[in-house]
Amino acid sequence: MTSPHLTQIELARRWRMSERTLETWRWRKVGPTYIKLRGKVLYPLKDVEAFERRRRAETHSSILGSWE
């Protein structure tokens, strides 16, 4: 069974970015929702996945229409 939350380390690995970037995002109040329990930062997996869906890039054809 997988956890319904990701740690900062797990999310950084998932997105291939530094943990420091996630820390900066929290400070700037951007990025996915997180919770802090006893000094430990956790990202609810459902919120991470929702953030990813919102950030999904549009394909060229969906922006400009068909090339045909």
mmCIF file with all atom_site columns, C-alpha atoms in Angstrom:
data_model
loop_
_atom_site.group_PDB
_atom_site.id
_atom_site.type_symbol
_atom_site.label_atom_id
_atom_site.label_alt_id
_atom_site.label_comp_id
_atom_site.label_asym_id
_atom_site.label_entity_id
_atom_site.label_seq_id
_atom_site.pdbx_PDB_ins_code
_atom_site.Cartn_x
_atom_site.Cartn_y
_atom_site.Cartn_z
_atom_site.occupancy
_atom_site.B_iso_or_equiv
_atom_site.pdbx_formal_charge
_atom_site.auth_seq_id
_atom_site.auth_comp_id
_atom_site.auth_asym_id
_atom_site.auth_atom_id
_atom_site.pdbx_PDB_model_num
ATOM 1  C CA . MET A 1 1  ? 0.000  0.000  0.000   1.00 0.00 ? 1  MET A CA 1
ATOM 2  C CA . THR A 1 2  ? 1.345  3.423  -0.895  1.00 0.00 ? 2  THR A CA 1
ATOM 3  C CA . SER A 1 3  ? 1.178  6.414  1.403   1.00 0.00 ? 3  SER A CA 1
ATOM 4  C CA . PRO A 1 4  ? -1.358 9.132  0.637   1.00 0.00 ? 4  PRO A CA 1
ATOM 5  C CA . HIS A 1 5  ? 1.466  11.649 1.192   1.00 0.00 ? 5  HIS A CA 1
ATOM 6  C CA . LEU A 1 6  ? 4.910  12.353 -0.255  1.00 0.00 ? 6  LEU A CA 1
ATOM 7  C CA . THR A 1 7  ? 7.836  13.676 1.725   1.00 0.00 ? 7  THR A CA 1
ATOM 8  C CA . GLN A 1 8  ? 9.867  16.588 0.416   1.00 0.00 ? 8  GLN A CA 1
ATOM 9  C CA . ILE A 1 9  ? 12.579 14.145 -0.656  1.00 0.00 ? 9  ILE A CA 1
ATOM 10 C CA . GLU A 1 10 ? 10.098 11.929 -2.510  1.00 0.00 ? 10 GLU A CA 1
ATOM 11 C CA . LEU A 1 11 ? 8.514  14.871 -4.327  1.00 0.00 ? 11 LEU A CA 1
ATOM 12 C CA . ALA A 1 12 ? 11.897 16.315 -5.273  1.00 0.00 ? 12 ALA A CA 1
ATOM 13 C CA . ARG A 1 13 ? 12.875 12.952 -6.762  1.00 0.00 ? 13 ARG A CA 1
ATOM 14 C CA . ARG A 1 14 ? 9.517  12.591 -8.527  1.00 0.00 ? 14 ARG A CA 1
ATOM 15 C CA . TRP A 1 15 ? 9.968  15.964 -10.209 1.00 0.00 ? 15 TRP A CA 1
ATOM 16 C CA . ARG A 1 16 ? 13.777 15.701 -10.570 1.00 0.00 ? 16 ARG A CA 1
ATOM 17 C CA . MET A 1 17 ? 14.375 18.960 -8.751  1.00 0.00 ? 17 MET A CA 1
ATOM 18 C CA . SER A 1 18 ? 16.208 20.028 -5.638  1.00 0.00 ? 18 SER A CA 1
ATOM 19 C CA . GLU A 1 19 ? 14.596 19.986 -2.233  1.00 0.00 ? 19 GLU A CA 1
ATOM 20 C CA . ARG A 1 20 ? 15.711 23.591 -1.907  1.00 0.00 ? 20 ARG A CA 1
ATOM 21 C CA . THR A 1 21 ? 13.424 24.549 -4.807  1.00 0.00 ? 21 THR A CA 1
ATOM 22 C CA . LEU A 1 22 ? 10.452 23.060 -2.961  1.00 0.00 ? 22 LEU A CA 1
ATOM 23 C CA . GLU A 1 23 ? 11.476 24.982 0.164   1.00 0.00 ? 23 GLU A CA 1
ATOM 24 C CA . THR A 1 24 ? 11.603 28.202 -1.876  1.00 0.00 ? 24 THR A CA 1
ATOM 25 C CA . TRP A 1 25 ? 8.194  27.477 -3.378  1.00 0.00 ? 25 TRP A CA 1
ATOM 26 C CA . ARG A 1 26 ? 6.728  27.014 0.115   1.00 0.00 ? 26 ARG A CA 1
ATOM 27 C CA . TRP A 1 27 ? 8.247  30.308 1.242   1.00 0.00 ? 27 TRP A CA 1
ATOM 28 C CA . ARG A 1 28 ? 6.816  32.046 -1.854  1.00 0.00 ? 28 ARG A CA 1
ATOM 29 C CA . LYS A 1 29 ? 3.471  30.258 -1.395  1.00 0.00 ? 29 LYS A CA 1
ATOM 30 C CA . VAL A 1 30 ? 3.557  28.610 -4.818  1.00 0.00 ? 30 VAL A CA 1
ATOM 31 C CA . GLY A 1 31 ? 3.557  24.922 -5.661  1.00 0.00 ? 31 GLY A CA 1
ATOM 32 C CA . PRO A 1 32 ? 1.362  22.137 -4.348  1.00 0.00 ? 32 PRO A CA 1
ATOM 33 C CA . THR A 1 33 ? -0.448 22.202 -1.022  1.00 0.00 ? 33 THR A CA 1
ATOM 34 C CA . TYR A 1 34 ? 1.524  20.808 1.904   1.00 0.00 ? 34 TYR A CA 1
ATOM 35 C CA . ILE A 1 35 ? 1.003  20.054 5.560   1.00 0.00 ? 35 ILE A CA 1
ATOM 36 C CA . LYS A 1 36 ? 3.510  20.302 8.358   1.00 0.00 ? 36 LYS A CA 1
ATOM 37 C CA . LEU A 1 37 ? 3.399  17.825 11.239  1.00 0.00 ? 37 LEU A CA 1
ATOM 38 C CA . ARG A 1 38 ? 5.989  17.933 13.999  1.00 0.00 ? 38 ARG A CA 1
ATOM 39 C CA . GLY A 1 39 ? 8.362  19.820 11.741  1.00 0.00 ? 39 GLY A CA 1
ATOM 40 C CA . LYS A 1 40 ? 7.993  17.337 8.884   1.00 0.00 ? 40 LYS A CA 1
ATOM 41 C CA . VAL A 1 41 ? 6.618  18.573 5.538   1.00 0.00 ? 41 VAL A CA 1
ATOM 42 C CA . LEU A 1 42 ? 4.216  16.262 3.713   1.00 0.00 ? 42 LEU A CA 1
ATOM 43 C CA . TYR A 1 43 ? 2.529  16.733 0.356   1.00 0.00 ? 43 TYR A CA 1
ATOM 44 C CA . PRO A 1 44 ? -0.857 15.018 -0.072  1.00 0.00 ? 44 PRO A CA 1
ATOM 45 C CA . LEU A 1 45 ? -0.529 12.846 -3.181  1.00 0.00 ? 45 LEU A CA 1
ATOM 46 C CA . LYS A 1 46 ? -3.959 13.910 -4.483  1.00 0.00 ? 46 LYS A CA 1
ATOM 47 C CA . ASP A 1 47 ? -2.867 17.569 -4.321  1.00 0.00 ? 47 ASP A CA 1
ATOM 48 C CA . VAL A 1 48 ? 0.439  16.807 -6.065  1.00 0.00 ? 48 VAL A CA 1
ATOM 49 C CA . GLU A 1 49 ? -1.410 15.039 -8.874  1.00 0.00 ? 49 GLU A CA 1
ATOM 50 C CA . ALA A 1 50 ? -3.904 17.933 -9.166  1.00 0.00 ? 50 ALA A CA 1
ATOM 51 C CA . PHE A 1 51 ? -0.997 20.404 -9.342  1.00 0.00 ? 51 PHE A CA 1
ATOM 52 C CA . GLU A 1 52 ? 0.596  18.309 -12.101 1.00 0.00 ? 52 GLU A CA 1
ATOM 53 C CA . ARG A 1 53 ? -2.655 18.283 -14.089 1.00 0.00 ? 53 ARG A CA 1
ATOM 54 C CA . ARG A 1 54 ? -2.970 22.076 -13.821 1.00 0.00 ? 54 ARG A CA 1
ATOM 55 C CA . ARG A 1 55 ? 0.617  22.507 -15.003 1.00 0.00 ? 55 ARG A CA 1
ATOM 56 C CA . ARG A 1 56 ? 0.394  20.090 -17.926 1.00 0.00 ? 56 ARG A CA 1
ATOM 57 C CA . ALA A 1 57 ? 1.668  21.864 -21.023 1.00 0.00 ? 57 ALA A CA 1
ATOM 58 C CA . GLU A 1 58 ? -0.631 22.342 -23.953 1.00 0.00 ? 58 GLU A CA 1
ATOM 59 C CA . THR A 1 59 ? 0.468  20.711 -27.172 1.00 0.00 ? 59 THR A CA 1
ATOM 60 C CA . HIS A 1 60 ? 1.142  22.918 -30.144 1.00 0.00 ? 60 HIS A CA 1
ATOM 61 C CA . SER A 1 61 ? -1.856 21.572 -32.077 1.00 0.00 ? 61 SER A CA 1
ATOM 62 C CA . SER A 1 62 ? -4.236 22.162 -29.181 1.00 0.00 ? 62 SER A CA 1
ATOM 63 C CA . ILE A 1 63 ? -3.184 25.822 -29.063 1.00 0.00 ? 63 ILE A CA 1
ATOM 64 C CA . LEU A 1 64 ? -3.089 26.602 -32.771 1.00 0.00 ? 64 LEU A CA 1
ATOM 65 C CA . GLY A 1 65 ? -5.385 23.975 -34.220 1.00 0.00 ? 65 GLY A CA 1
ATOM 66 C CA . SER A 1 66 ? -4.607 21.326 -36.762 1.00 0.00 ? 66 SER A CA 1
ATOM 67 C CA . TRP A 1 67 ? -1.774 21.772 -39.261 1.00 0.00 ? 67 TRP A CA 1
ATOM 68 C CA . GLU A 1 68 ? -3.795 19.950 -41.895 1.00 0.00 ? 68 GLU A CA 1
#
